Short mmCIF file of C-alpha atoms in Angstrom, two decimals:
data_model
loop_
_atom_site.label_atom_id
_atom_site.label_comp_id
_atom_site.label_asym_id
_atom_site.label_seq_id
_atom_site.Cartn_x
_atom_site.Cartn_y
_atom_site.Cartn_z
CA MET A 1453 -13.50 -1.58 -20.29
CA SER A 1454 -9.55 -1.23 -21.56
CA VAL A 1455 -7.47 1.52 -21.02
CA ASP A 1456 -4.52 2.77 -22.28
CA PRO A 1457 -1.46 3.40 -20.76
CA THR A 1458 -0.82 6.80 -22.97
CA GLU A 1459 -3.88 8.12 -21.00
CA LEU A 1460 -2.48 7.61 -17.91
CA LYS A 1461 0.93 8.89 -18.79
CA GLN A 1462 -0.68 12.23 -20.35
CA ARG A 1463 -2.84 12.53 -16.96
CA ILE A 1464 0.24 12.15 -14.90
CA GLU A 1465 2.18 14.63 -17.10
CA ALA A 1466 -0.50 17.09 -16.91
CA GLY A 1467 -1.57 16.70 -13.44
CA ILE A 1468 1.62 17.18 -11.47
CA PRO A 1469 4.08 19.90 -12.72
CA GLY A 1470 7.13 19.34 -14.83
CA ALA A 1471 6.39 15.38 -14.42
CA ARG A 1472 7.72 13.06 -16.81
CA ALA A 1473 5.92 9.43 -16.94
CA GLU A 1474 6.52 6.32 -18.14
CA VAL A 1475 3.37 4.12 -17.85
CA ILE A 1476 3.21 0.47 -19.03
CA GLY A 1477 0.17 -1.95 -18.68
CA ASP A 1478 -2.52 -4.59 -20.19
CA GLY A 1479 -5.41 -2.06 -20.06
CA GLN A 1480 -6.27 -2.53 -16.31
CA HIS A 1481 -2.92 -3.29 -14.55
CA PHE A 1482 -0.51 -0.70 -14.93
CA GLN A 1483 2.72 0.18 -13.51
CA ALA A 1484 3.95 3.58 -13.84
CA VAL A 1485 7.57 5.09 -13.58
CA VAL A 1486 7.62 9.08 -12.68
CA ARG A 1487 10.20 11.75 -11.83
CA ALA A 1488 9.35 15.05 -11.09
CA PRO A 1489 10.56 17.71 -9.39
CA ALA A 1490 7.70 18.49 -7.23
CA PHE A 1491 8.68 15.09 -5.19
CA ALA A 1492 11.60 16.61 -3.94
CA GLY A 1493 11.46 16.77 -0.17
CA LEU A 1494 8.57 14.07 -0.17
CA SER A 1495 7.76 11.06 1.83
CA ARG A 1496 7.37 7.55 -0.58
CA ILE A 1497 3.86 8.07 0.73
CA ALA A 1498 3.37 11.90 -0.22
CA GLN A 1499 4.83 11.16 -3.74
CA HIS A 1500 2.73 8.48 -4.67
CA ARG A 1501 -0.49 10.03 -3.41
CA LEU A 1502 -0.02 12.54 -5.66
CA VAL A 1503 0.26 10.25 -8.76
CA TYR A 1504 -2.84 8.31 -7.02
CA ASP A 1505 -4.37 11.81 -6.77
CA VAL A 1506 -4.29 12.26 -10.73
CA PHE A 1507 -6.94 9.80 -10.96
CA GLY A 1508 -9.23 9.59 -7.64
CA SER A 1509 -11.50 7.24 -7.49
CA GLU A 1510 -10.72 5.71 -10.85
CA VAL A 1511 -7.73 3.65 -8.84
CA GLY A 1512 -9.39 0.51 -8.17
CA ASP A 1513 -11.95 0.75 -10.24
CA ARG A 1514 -11.73 1.87 -13.96
CA ILE A 1515 -7.62 1.32 -13.39
CA HIS A 1516 -7.89 -2.10 -11.40
CA ALA A 1517 -4.05 -1.95 -10.27
CA LEU A 1518 -1.60 1.25 -10.35
CA SER A 1519 1.73 0.32 -9.32
CA ILE A 1520 4.15 3.36 -8.69
CA LYS A 1521 7.87 4.15 -8.73
CA THR A 1522 8.96 7.75 -8.35
CA THR A 1523 11.92 9.51 -8.07
CA ALA A 1524 12.60 13.10 -7.58
CA ARG A 1525 15.91 13.22 -9.18
CA GLU A 1526 16.25 15.18 -12.44
CA GLN A 1527 17.58 12.90 -14.65
CA PRO A 1528 19.68 13.63 -17.80
CA ASP A 1529 18.43 12.50 -20.92
CA ASP A 1530 21.12 13.06 -23.08
CA MET B 1439 -22.70 7.81 2.02
CA THR B 1440 -22.81 6.71 5.53
CA ASP B 1441 -22.69 8.79 8.56
CA GLU B 1442 -19.14 8.93 9.23
CA SER B 1443 -19.30 9.46 13.09
CA THR B 1444 -21.36 6.33 13.88
CA SER B 1445 -19.83 4.09 10.88
CA PRO B 1446 -19.18 0.64 12.87
CA ILE B 1447 -17.09 -0.25 10.70
CA ARG B 1448 -14.71 2.71 10.43
CA GLU B 1449 -14.57 2.73 14.13
CA ALA B 1450 -13.83 -1.32 14.27
CA ILE B 1451 -11.15 0.05 11.51
CA GLN B 1452 -9.45 2.52 13.71
CA SER B 1453 -9.43 0.35 16.82
CA ALA B 1454 -7.81 -2.20 14.95
CA ILE B 1455 -4.98 0.11 13.72
CA SER B 1456 -4.50 1.90 17.45
CA GLU B 1457 -4.54 -1.38 18.96
CA ASN B 1458 -1.94 -3.43 16.39
CA PRO B 1459 1.54 -2.14 16.10
CA VAL B 1460 1.75 -3.68 12.76
CA ILE B 1461 -1.50 -4.30 10.79
CA LEU B 1462 -1.90 -5.13 7.43
CA PHE B 1463 -5.11 -4.63 5.46
CA MET B 1464 -5.18 -7.08 2.39
CA LYS B 1465 -7.14 -8.91 0.08
CA GLY B 1466 -7.12 -12.85 1.23
CA THR B 1467 -5.35 -14.05 4.43
CA PRO B 1468 -1.68 -14.52 5.03
CA ASP B 1469 -2.27 -18.43 4.33
CA ALA B 1470 -4.51 -17.28 1.46
CA PRO B 1471 -3.85 -14.34 -0.21
CA ALA B 1472 -6.13 -13.37 -2.73
CA CYS B 1473 -3.73 -11.16 -4.55
CA GLY B 1474 -0.51 -10.84 -5.78
CA PHE B 1475 0.21 -7.54 -4.55
CA SER B 1476 -0.95 -8.72 -0.79
CA ALA B 1477 0.67 -11.75 -0.83
CA ARG B 1478 4.29 -10.18 -1.83
CA THR B 1479 3.71 -7.52 1.24
CA VAL B 1480 3.20 -10.82 3.13
CA ALA B 1481 5.89 -12.35 2.29
CA ALA B 1482 8.49 -9.12 2.71
CA LEU B 1483 6.63 -9.28 6.65
CA GLU B 1484 6.83 -12.97 6.85
CA SER B 1485 10.93 -12.78 5.68
CA LEU B 1486 11.45 -10.55 8.28
CA ASP B 1487 9.82 -12.80 11.02
CA GLN B 1488 7.80 -10.21 11.78
CA PRO B 1489 4.47 -10.66 13.46
CA PHE B 1490 1.52 -8.58 12.39
CA ALA B 1491 -2.32 -8.81 12.52
CA ALA B 1492 -4.09 -8.99 8.75
CA VAL B 1493 -7.53 -8.06 8.05
CA ASP B 1494 -9.47 -9.29 5.04
CA ILE B 1495 -11.20 -6.31 3.35
CA LEU B 1496 -12.78 -8.87 0.95
CA PRO B 1497 -15.77 -9.79 2.86
CA ASP B 1498 -17.43 -6.68 2.87
CA PRO B 1499 -16.93 -3.94 0.73
CA ARG B 1500 -17.43 -1.14 3.00
CA ILE B 1501 -14.42 -2.24 4.89
CA ARG B 1502 -12.18 -0.98 1.87
CA GLN B 1503 -14.46 2.11 1.15
CA GLU B 1504 -13.79 2.94 5.10
CA LEU B 1505 -10.29 2.32 4.90
CA SER B 1506 -9.47 4.70 2.30
CA ALA B 1507 -11.55 6.83 3.68
CA ILE B 1508 -9.47 6.78 6.67
CA SER B 1509 -5.84 6.59 5.28
CA GLY B 1510 -6.60 8.44 2.27
CA TRP B 1511 -4.87 5.66 0.37
CA PRO B 1512 -7.03 4.29 -2.74
CA THR B 1513 -4.99 0.81 -2.99
CA ILE B 1514 -5.01 -2.44 -1.05
CA PRO B 1515 -2.79 -3.68 0.79
CA GLN B 1516 -1.95 -1.03 3.41
CA LEU B 1517 0.45 -1.87 5.81
CA PHE B 1518 0.52 0.47 9.12
CA VAL B 1519 2.93 0.58 11.94
CA ASP B 1520 2.19 2.51 14.79
CA GLY B 1521 -0.79 3.64 13.84
CA GLU B 1522 0.64 5.37 10.83
CA LEU B 1523 0.17 4.04 7.06
CA VAL B 1524 3.50 2.85 5.86
CA GLY B 1525 2.68 2.24 2.53
CA GLY B 1526 0.78 -0.02 -0.06
CA CYS B 1527 3.15 -3.19 -1.49
CA ASP B 1528 5.39 -0.58 -3.73
CA ILE B 1529 6.66 0.97 -0.79
CA VAL B 1530 6.66 -1.93 1.53
CA MET B 1531 8.79 -3.35 -1.36
CA GLU B 1532 11.10 -0.77 -1.65
CA MET B 1533 11.61 -0.21 1.53
CA TYR B 1534 12.25 -3.68 2.25
CA GLU B 1535 14.89 -3.71 -0.35
CA SER B 1536 16.12 -0.65 1.07
CA GLY B 1537 16.25 -1.80 4.78
CA GLU B 1538 14.24 0.75 5.66
CA LEU B 1539 11.06 -1.51 6.23
CA GLN B 1540 13.18 -2.91 8.83
CA GLN B 1541 13.99 0.45 10.29
CA VAL B 1542 10.36 1.13 10.84
CA LEU B 1543 9.30 -1.75 12.24
CA GLY B 1544 12.09 -1.55 14.78
CA LEU B 1545 14.30 -4.50 13.59
CA GLU B 1546 17.92 -4.29 13.18
CA THR B 1547 18.78 -7.34 11.06
CA PRO B 1548 19.43 -6.09 7.18
CA ALA B 1549 17.44 -7.71 4.64
CA GLY B 1550 19.55 -11.02 3.46
CA SER B 1551 21.42 -11.49 6.70
CA ILE B 1552 18.88 -13.12 8.76
CA VAL B 1553 20.82 -15.78 11.23
CA GLY B 1554 18.44 -18.78 12.03
CA ALA B 1555 21.15 -19.98 14.73
CA ASP B 1556 20.47 -17.88 17.70
CA ALA B 1557 16.69 -17.05 16.47
CA PRO B 1558 14.28 -17.69 19.63
CA ALA B 1559 12.31 -20.55 17.89
CA ASP B 1560 9.14 -20.24 20.13
CA GLU B 1561 8.22 -16.68 19.79
CA PRO B 1562 4.65 -16.11 20.03
CA PHE B 1563 3.31 -15.23 16.77
CA GLN B 1564 0.82 -12.78 17.32
CA GLY B 1565 -0.89 -12.36 13.85
CA ALA B 1566 -3.97 -13.93 14.30
CA PRO B 1567 -6.15 -12.58 11.57
CA LEU B 1568 -8.82 -10.08 12.58
CA SER B 1569 -12.58 -10.44 11.78
CA ILE B 1570 -13.62 -6.99 11.68
CA GLU B 1571 -16.74 -7.89 10.03
CA ASN B 1572 -17.60 -10.00 13.43
CA ARG B 1573 -17.75 -6.65 15.05
CA LEU B 1574 -21.03 -5.66 13.56
#
């Protein structure tokens, strides 16, 4: 019952407007770094909730563990 | 689905959150954490000499179900201060490193500069683990 980190990345980016995500993981435990303008002005709790909400009850079940780091800052890539 | 208004587990969790200024819901106990995320969160609190109540969610799966229903937070551990969810392991560690955790807990000492010489050695530790399952 392995989950592809790419699936998590795509779902985060689809679920949170303007989000850019990097997700690594071993199929059950994942670390996500998510950058999104939608996080601006939100507490860390609220930012992480937006990410958890993308997956609902899959977190703790199919997705055994999801470690999250969020930032609202737009980071210039070039 | 249980009836929300009459769930004794939910009531016990809500009482524990409101009665304990600092309470950690975790896997295992502070002395024997059963998960790395819980272990790191305990280590952060203990390094600040912060007394805290702890609840092991593992003995009964309903504890976790009811807790997450109350908090709207899917993962364990969960740290509450003054009845408010502060966060799980990621947020607690981020706040610990930035000094925000110390502020939330009302501790003035920044991380890394705790001086042992003048610290009261006989401060009672109030962190006796609760046993929510025993209230049933």
